Each structure stands twice: as structure tokens, then as C-alpha cells.
PDB file of C-alpha atoms in Angstrom:
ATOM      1  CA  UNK A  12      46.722 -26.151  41.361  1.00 52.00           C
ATOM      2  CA  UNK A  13      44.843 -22.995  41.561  1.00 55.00           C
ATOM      3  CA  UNK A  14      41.200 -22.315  40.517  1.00 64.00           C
ATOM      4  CA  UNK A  15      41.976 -20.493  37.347  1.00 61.00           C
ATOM      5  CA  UNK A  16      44.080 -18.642  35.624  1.00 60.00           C
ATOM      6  CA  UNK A  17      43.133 -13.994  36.677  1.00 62.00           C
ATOM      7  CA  UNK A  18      44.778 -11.867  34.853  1.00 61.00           C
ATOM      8  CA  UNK A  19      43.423  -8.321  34.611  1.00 60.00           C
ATOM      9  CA  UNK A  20      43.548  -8.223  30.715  1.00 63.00           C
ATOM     10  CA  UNK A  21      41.378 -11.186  30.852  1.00 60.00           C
ATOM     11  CA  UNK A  22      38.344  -9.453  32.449  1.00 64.00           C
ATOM     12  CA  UNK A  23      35.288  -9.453  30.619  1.00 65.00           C
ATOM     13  CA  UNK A  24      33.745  -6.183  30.064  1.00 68.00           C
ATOM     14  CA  UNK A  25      29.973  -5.313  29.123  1.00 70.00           C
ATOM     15  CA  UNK A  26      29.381  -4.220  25.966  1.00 71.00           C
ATOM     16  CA  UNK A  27      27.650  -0.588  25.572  1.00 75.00           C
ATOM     17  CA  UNK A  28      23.821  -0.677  24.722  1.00 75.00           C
ATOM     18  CA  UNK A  29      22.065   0.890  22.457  1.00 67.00           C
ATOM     19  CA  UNK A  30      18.663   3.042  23.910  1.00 79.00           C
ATOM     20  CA  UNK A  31      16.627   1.858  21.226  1.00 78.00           C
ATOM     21  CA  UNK A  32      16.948  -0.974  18.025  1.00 76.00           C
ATOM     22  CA  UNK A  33      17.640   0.971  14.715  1.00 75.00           C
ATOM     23  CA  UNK A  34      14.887   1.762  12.824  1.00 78.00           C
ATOM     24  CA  UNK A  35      14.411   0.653   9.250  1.00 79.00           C
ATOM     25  CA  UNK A  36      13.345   3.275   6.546  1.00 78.00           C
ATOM     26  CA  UNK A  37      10.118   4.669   6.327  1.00 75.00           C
ATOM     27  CA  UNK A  38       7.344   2.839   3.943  1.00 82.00           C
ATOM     28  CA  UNK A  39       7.042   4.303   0.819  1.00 89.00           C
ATOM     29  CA  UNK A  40       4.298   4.978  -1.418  1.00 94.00           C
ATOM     30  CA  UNK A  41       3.821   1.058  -2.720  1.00 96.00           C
ATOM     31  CA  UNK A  42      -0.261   1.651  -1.612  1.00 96.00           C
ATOM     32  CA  UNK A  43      -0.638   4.817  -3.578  1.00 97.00           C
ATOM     33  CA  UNK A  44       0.929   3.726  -6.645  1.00 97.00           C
ATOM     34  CA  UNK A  45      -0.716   0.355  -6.436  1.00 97.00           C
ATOM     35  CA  UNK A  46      -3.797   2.402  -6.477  1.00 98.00           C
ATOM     36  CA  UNK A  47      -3.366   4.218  -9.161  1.00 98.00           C
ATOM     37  CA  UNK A  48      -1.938   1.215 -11.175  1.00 98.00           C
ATOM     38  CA  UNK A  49      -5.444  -0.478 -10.124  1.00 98.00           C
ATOM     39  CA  UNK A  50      -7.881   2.912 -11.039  1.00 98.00           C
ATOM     40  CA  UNK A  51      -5.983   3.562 -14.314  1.00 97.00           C
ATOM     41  CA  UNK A  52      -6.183  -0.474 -15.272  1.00 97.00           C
ATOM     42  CA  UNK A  53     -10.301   0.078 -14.204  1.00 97.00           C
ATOM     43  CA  UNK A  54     -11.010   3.002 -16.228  1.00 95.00           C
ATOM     44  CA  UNK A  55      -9.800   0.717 -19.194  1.00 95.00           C
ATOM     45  CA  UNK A  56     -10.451  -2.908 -18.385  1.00 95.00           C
ATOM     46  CA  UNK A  57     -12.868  -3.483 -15.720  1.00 92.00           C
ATOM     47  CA  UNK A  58     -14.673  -1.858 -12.664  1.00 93.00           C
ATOM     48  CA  UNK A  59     -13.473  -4.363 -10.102  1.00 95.00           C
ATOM     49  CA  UNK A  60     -10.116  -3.128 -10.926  1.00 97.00           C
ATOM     50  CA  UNK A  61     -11.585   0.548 -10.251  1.00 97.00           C
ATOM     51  CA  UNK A  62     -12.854  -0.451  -7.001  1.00 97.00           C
ATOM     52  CA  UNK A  63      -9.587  -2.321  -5.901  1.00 97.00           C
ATOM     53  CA  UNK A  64      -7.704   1.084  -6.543  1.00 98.00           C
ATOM     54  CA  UNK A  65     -10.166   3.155  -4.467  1.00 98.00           C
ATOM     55  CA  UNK A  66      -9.630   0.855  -1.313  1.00 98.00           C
ATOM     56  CA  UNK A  67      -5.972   0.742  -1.719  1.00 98.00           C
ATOM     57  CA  UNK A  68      -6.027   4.557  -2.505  1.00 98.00           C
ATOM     58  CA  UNK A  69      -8.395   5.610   0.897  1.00 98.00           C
ATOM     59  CA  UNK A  70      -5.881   3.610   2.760  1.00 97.00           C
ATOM     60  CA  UNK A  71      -2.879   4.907   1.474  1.00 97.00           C
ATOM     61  CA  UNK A  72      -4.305   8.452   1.769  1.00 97.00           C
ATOM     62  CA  UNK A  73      -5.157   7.842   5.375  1.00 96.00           C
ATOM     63  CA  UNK A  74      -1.480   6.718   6.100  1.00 94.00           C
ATOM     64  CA  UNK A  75      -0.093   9.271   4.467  1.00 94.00           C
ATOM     65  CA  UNK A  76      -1.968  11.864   6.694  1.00 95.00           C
ATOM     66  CA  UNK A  77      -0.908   9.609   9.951  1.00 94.00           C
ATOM     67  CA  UNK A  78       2.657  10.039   8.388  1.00 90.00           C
ATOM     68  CA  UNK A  79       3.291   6.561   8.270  1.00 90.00           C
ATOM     69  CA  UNK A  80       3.722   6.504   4.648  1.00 92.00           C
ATOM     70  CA  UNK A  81       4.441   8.921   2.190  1.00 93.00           C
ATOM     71  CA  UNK A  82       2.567   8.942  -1.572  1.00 95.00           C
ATOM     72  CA  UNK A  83      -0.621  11.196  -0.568  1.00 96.00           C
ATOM     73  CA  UNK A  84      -0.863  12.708  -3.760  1.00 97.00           C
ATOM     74  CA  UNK A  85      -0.841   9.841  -5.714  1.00 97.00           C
ATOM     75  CA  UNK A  86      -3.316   8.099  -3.303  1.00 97.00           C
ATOM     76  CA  UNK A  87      -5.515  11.435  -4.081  1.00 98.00           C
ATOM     77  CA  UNK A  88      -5.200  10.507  -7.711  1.00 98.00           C
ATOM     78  CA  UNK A  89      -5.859   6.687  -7.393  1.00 98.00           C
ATOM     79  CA  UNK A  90      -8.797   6.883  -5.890  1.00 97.00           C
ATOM     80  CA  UNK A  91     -10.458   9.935  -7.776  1.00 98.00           C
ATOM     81  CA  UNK A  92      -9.692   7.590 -11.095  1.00 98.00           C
ATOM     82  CA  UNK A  93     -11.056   4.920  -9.993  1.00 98.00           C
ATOM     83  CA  UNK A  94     -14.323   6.895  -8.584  1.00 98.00           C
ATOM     84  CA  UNK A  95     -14.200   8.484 -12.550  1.00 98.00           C
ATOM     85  CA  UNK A  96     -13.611   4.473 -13.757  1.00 97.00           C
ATOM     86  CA  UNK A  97     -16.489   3.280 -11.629  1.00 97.00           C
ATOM     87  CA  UNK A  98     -18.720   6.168 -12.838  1.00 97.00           C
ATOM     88  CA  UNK A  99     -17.531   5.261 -16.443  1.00 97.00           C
ATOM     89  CA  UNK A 100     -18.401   1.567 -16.173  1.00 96.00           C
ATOM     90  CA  UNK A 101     -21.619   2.172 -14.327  1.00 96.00           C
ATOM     91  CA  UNK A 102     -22.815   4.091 -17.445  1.00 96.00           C
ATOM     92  CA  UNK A 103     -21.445   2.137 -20.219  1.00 96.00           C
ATOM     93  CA  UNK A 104     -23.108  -1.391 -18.834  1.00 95.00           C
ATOM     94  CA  UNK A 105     -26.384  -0.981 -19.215  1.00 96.00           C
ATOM     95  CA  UNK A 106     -26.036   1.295 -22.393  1.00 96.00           C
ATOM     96  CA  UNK A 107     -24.677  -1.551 -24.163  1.00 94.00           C
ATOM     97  CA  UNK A 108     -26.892  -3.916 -22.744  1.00 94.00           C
ATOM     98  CA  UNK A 109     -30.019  -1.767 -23.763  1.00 95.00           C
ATOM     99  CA  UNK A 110     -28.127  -1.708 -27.290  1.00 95.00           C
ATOM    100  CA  UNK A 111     -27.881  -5.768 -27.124  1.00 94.00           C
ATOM    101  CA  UNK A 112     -31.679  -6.353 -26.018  1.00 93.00           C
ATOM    102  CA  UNK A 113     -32.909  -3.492 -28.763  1.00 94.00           C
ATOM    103  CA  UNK A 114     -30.722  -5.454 -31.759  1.00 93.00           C
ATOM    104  CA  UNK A 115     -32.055  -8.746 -30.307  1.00 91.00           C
ATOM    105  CA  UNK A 116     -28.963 -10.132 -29.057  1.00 90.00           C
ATOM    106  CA  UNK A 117     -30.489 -12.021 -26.147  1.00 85.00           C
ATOM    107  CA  UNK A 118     -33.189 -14.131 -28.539  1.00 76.00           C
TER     108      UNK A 118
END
């Protein structure tokens, strides 16, 4: 009995490569719009919101300008809300805690 069985339709052939894996699509602009979902939310609720936005908003600008994301202008507007928002909340505080201590709120 012989070895095995050759036939030439049997042969094994390599398949053809590819030069490089496929690339998946770009990141969008999640950061940016995160950002200014966080500066708008700080300009009305609270400052740490405000600051939250203006990290996510410096990053996303910065990866915009790399061109690893996209969503520059709205990182642009996230973070110059939430600079406005921080500005806003910086004032109000202690204007309404002068107004608490001057109608004796604190004893």
C-alpha cells in the first residue's frame, strides 16, 4: 500500500496575503461633544461639570489637530463654555454667600 493518495487537484495552495490588516473607521467626535454636553450642563448645574468639559474639550481639540479625531469645532466650543461656566460660578459663589452671611444665614 502506498504512502498516500497525490493527486494534483489535491495540492494545497497558499492563500494570498493581505499587506496590511483593514483599518476600522476613524474616531469621531464622542470627546468634543462630551465636552460640550459637560460645559453646557456646568454653566447650569455645577462648576465641576464646567471643568470636566474643558479637559475633555483641550483633548479633543488637540486630537483633532493631530487628525486623529474629527469634532474640532465643537471641542473649541466645549471648552470656551465651560471657561464662561467656570467664570460664571466663580462669581456667583461668593456673591451669594456674602448675601447669606449679610441676612444672617450662618447664625
Amino acid at each position: 500500500m502506498s504512502e498516500g493518495y497525490e493527486h494534483p487537484s489535491f495540492e494545497h495552495q497558499p492563500l494570498p496575503r493581505q499587506p496590511y490588516p483593514p483599518q476600522g473607521p476613524p474616531p469621531g467626535a464622542g470627546l468634543a461633544i462630551g465636552s460640550l454636553v459637560c460645559s453646557i450642563a456646568g454653566l447650569i448645574l455645577c462648576a465641576p461639570a464646567a471643568i470636566a468639559g474643558i479637559v475633555m474639550g483641550h483633548i479633543a481639540y488637540a486630537r483633532s489637530r493631530r487628525g486623529t479625531a474629527t469634532g474640532g469645532a465643537v471641542a473649541v466650543a466645549g471648552f470656551v463654555i465651560g471657561y464662561v461656566g467656570v467664570v460664571v460660578w466663580g462669581v456667583m459663589i461668593p456673591f451669594v454667600i456674602h448675601e447669606l452671611i449679610k441676612y444672617g444665614a450662618f447664625g
